CSV table of C-alpha atoms in Angstrom, one decimal:
chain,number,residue,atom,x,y,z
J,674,UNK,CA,71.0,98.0,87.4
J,675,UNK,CA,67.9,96.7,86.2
J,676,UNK,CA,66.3,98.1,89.6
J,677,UNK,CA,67.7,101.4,88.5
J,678,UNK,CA,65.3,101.3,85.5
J,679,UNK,CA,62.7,99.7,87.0
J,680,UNK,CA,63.5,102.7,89.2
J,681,UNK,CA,62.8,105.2,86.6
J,682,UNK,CA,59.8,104.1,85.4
J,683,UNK,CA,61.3,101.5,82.9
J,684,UNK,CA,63.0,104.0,80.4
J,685,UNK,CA,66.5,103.0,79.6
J,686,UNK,CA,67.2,106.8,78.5
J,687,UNK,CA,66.4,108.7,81.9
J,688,UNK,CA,69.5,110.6,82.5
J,689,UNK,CA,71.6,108.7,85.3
J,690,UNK,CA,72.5,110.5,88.6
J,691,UNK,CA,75.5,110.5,90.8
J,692,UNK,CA,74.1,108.0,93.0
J,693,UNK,CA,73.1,106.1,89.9
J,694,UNK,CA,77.0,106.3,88.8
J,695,UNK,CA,78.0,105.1,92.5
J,696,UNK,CA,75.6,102.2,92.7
J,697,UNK,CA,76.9,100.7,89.0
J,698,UNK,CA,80.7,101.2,90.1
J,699,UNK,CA,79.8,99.5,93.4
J,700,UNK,CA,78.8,96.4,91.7
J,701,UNK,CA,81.6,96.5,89.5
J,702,UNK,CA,83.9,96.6,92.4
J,703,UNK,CA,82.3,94.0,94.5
J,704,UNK,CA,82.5,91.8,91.3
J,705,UNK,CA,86.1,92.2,90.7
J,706,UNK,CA,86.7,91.6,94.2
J,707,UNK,CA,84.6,88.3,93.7
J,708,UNK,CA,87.5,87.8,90.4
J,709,UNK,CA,84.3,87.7,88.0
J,710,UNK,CA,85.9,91.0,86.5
J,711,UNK,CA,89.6,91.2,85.7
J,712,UNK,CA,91.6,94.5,86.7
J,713,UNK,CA,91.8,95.9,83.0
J,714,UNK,CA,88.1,94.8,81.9
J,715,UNK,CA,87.4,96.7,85.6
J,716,UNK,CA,89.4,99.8,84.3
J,717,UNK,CA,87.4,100.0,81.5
J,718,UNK,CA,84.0,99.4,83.1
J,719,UNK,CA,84.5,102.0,85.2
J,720,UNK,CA,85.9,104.3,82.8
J,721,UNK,CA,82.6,104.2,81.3
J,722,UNK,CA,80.1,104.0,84.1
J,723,UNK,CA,81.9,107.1,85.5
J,724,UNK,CA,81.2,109.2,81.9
J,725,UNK,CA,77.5,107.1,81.3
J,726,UNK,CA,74.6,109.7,80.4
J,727,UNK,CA,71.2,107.5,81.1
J,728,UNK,CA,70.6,104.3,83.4
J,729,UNK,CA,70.6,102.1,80.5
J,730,UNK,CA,74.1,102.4,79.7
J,731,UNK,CA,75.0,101.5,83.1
J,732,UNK,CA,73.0,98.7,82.9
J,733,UNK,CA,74.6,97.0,80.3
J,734,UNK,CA,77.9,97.4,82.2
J,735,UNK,CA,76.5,95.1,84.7
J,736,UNK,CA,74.0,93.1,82.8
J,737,UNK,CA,76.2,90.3,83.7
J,738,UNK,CA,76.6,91.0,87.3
J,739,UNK,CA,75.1,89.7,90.4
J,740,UNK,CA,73.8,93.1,92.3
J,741,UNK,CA,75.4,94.2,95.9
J,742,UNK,CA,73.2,92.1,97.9
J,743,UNK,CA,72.8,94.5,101.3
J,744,UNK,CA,70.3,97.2,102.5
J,745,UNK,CA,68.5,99.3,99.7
J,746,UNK,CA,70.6,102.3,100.4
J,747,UNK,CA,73.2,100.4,98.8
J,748,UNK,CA,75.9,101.4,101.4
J,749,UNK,CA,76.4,97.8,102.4
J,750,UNK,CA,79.1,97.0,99.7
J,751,UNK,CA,80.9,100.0,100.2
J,752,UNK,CA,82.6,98.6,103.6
J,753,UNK,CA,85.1,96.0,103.6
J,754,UNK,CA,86.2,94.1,107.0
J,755,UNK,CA,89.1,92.9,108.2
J,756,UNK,CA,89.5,90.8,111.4
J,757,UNK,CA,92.8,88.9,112.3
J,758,UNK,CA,94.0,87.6,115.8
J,759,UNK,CA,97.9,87.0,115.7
J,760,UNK,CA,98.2,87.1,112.1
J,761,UNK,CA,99.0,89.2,109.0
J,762,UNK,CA,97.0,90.8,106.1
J,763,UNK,CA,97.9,92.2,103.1
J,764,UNK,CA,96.0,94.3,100.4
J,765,UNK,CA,97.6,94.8,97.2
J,766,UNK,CA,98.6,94.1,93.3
J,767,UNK,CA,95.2,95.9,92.2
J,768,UNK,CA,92.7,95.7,95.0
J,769,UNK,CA,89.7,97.4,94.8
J,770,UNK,CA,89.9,100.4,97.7
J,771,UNK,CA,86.8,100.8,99.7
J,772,UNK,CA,84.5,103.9,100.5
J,773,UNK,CA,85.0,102.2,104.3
J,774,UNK,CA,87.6,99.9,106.1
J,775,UNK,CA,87.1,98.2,109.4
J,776,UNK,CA,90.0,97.0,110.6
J,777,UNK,CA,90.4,94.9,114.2
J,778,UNK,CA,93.5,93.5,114.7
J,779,UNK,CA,95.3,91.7,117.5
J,780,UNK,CA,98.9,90.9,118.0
J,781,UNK,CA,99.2,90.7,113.8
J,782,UNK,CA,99.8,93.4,110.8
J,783,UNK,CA,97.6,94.5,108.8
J,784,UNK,CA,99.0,96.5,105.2
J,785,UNK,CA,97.4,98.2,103.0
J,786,UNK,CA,99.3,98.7,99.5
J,787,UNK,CA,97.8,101.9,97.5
J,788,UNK,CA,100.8,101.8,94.9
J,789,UNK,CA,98.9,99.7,92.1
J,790,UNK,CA,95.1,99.7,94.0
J,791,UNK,CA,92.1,100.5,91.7
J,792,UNK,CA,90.9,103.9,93.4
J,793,UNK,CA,87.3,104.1,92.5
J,794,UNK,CA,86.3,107.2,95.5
J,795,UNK,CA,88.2,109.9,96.6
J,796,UNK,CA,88.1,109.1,100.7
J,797,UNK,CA,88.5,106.3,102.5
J,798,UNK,CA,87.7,105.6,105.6
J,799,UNK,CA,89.3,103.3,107.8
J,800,UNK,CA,87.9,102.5,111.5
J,801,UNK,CA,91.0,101.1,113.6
J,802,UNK,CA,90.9,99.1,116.8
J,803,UNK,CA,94.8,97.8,116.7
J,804,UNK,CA,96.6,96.3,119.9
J,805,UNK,CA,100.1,95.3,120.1
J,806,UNK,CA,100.3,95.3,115.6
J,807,UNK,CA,101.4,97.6,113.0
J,808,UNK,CA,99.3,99.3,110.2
J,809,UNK,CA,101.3,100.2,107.3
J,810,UNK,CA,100.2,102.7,104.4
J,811,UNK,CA,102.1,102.4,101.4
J,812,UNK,CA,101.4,105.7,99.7
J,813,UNK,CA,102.0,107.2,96.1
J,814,UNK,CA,101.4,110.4,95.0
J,815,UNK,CA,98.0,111.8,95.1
J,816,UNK,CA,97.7,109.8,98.1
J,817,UNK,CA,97.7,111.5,101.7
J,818,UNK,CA,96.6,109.9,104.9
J,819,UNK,CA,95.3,112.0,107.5
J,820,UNK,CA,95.6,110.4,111.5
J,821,UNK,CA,93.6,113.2,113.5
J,822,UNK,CA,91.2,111.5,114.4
J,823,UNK,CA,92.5,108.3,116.0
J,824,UNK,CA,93.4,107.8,119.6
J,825,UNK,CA,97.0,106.6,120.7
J,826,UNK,CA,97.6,104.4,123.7
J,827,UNK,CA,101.3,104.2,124.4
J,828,UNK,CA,101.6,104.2,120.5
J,829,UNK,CA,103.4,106.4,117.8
J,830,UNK,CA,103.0,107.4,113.7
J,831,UNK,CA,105.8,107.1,111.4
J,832,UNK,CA,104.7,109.3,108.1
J,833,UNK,CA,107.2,111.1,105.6
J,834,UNK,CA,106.3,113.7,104.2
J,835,UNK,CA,103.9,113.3,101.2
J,836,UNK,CA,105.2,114.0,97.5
J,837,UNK,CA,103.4,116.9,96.1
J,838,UNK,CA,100.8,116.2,93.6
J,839,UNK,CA,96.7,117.0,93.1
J,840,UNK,CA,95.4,114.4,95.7
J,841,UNK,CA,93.3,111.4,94.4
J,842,UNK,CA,92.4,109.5,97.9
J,843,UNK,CA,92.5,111.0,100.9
J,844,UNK,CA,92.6,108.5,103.6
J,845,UNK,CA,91.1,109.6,107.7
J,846,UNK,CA,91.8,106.9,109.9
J,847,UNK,CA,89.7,107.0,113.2
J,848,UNK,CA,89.4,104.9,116.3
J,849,UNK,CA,91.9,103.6,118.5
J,850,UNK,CA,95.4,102.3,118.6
J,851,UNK,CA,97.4,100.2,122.0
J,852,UNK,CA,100.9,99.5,122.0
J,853,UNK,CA,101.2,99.4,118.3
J,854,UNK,CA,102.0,102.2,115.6
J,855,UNK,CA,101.1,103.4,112.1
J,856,UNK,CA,103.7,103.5,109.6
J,857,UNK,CA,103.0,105.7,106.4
J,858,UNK,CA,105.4,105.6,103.4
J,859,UNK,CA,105.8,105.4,99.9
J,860,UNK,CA,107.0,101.3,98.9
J,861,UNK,CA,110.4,100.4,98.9
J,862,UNK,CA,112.0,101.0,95.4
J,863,UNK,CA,114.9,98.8,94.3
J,864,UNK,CA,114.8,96.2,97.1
J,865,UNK,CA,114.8,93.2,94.2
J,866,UNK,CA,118.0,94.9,92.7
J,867,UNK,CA,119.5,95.3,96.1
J,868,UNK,CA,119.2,91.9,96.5
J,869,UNK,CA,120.3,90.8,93.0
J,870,UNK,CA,123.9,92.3,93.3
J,871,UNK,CA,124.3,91.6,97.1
């Protein structure tokens, strides 16, 4: 953030912006993603970045930070990548969501686990190119996936019927789907227990 006031003419007290907001929880993400940040000094980074009044109290947040290297726009650290031939992926216990998700997958799975994810934005977007694998959603409330926009190829979409509450992420998955499917649904409650007493 010291670009931001560099930016500004060098005044620490220049009123931040939105984008100014963005770029500091950006770096915050990409460094807990890196596991320089853990989740609950993250939680509280953000809490404050997101209520900061001037650039220099976003600076100090990430004083200690390496910035987003990419583009000056700053939109290359909003888009994260997944790539997998024959194998499986799995996002959860606290990952950072993305503004943007490319996924190509082959033959494998790929989930994505929103029950304890650190929600930062309020869309993501995921570009799919899945053949013969599964994409699975696992929602909470606040949390509604919307498929529109993505061409099926001798595929189908398994979605219940979302819980009603004030939605916090919505998710629009685009591109293209062969011979696989897209399951959406909340996680599977009690399976431990179930297992306990079988």
């Amino acid at each position: 953030m010291a670009a931001e006031i560099a930016r500004t003419g060098g005044s620490p007290e220049v009123r931040a912006s939105h984008a100014d907001r963005d770029r500091a929880v950006d770096v915050l993400r990409v460094a807990a993603g890196d596991g320089r940040l853990t989740l609950e000094e993250l939680e509280e980074r953000l809490e404050t970045a997101l209520c900061a009044r001037t650039v220099g109290e976003l600076a100090v947040l990430t004083a200690d930070l390496p910035a987003v290297a990419g583009p000056a726009s700053g939109e290359a650290g909003d888009a994260l990548r997944i790539r997998q031939e024959g194998a499986s992926t799995r996002r959860g216990d606290g990952w950072v969501v993305p503004r943007r998700l490319e996924i190509r997958s082959a033959w494998g799975e790929v989930t994505l686990d929103f029950t304890d994810a650190v929600i930062t934005h309020d869309t993501l977007d995921i570009d799919l190119d899945l053949r013969a694998g599964a994409l699975k959603l696992l929602t909470r409330p606040g949390v509604v996936v919307d498929t529109g926009g993505l061409g099926m190829n001798y595929s189908e979409t398994k979605a219940r019927r979302p819980v009603d509450a004030p939605v916090r992420l919505r998710i629009r998955v685009t591109g293209e789907i062969h011979y696989g499917q897209i399951v959406v649904r909340p996680p599977q409650r009690g399976f431990g227990r179930k297992g306990a007493t079988a």
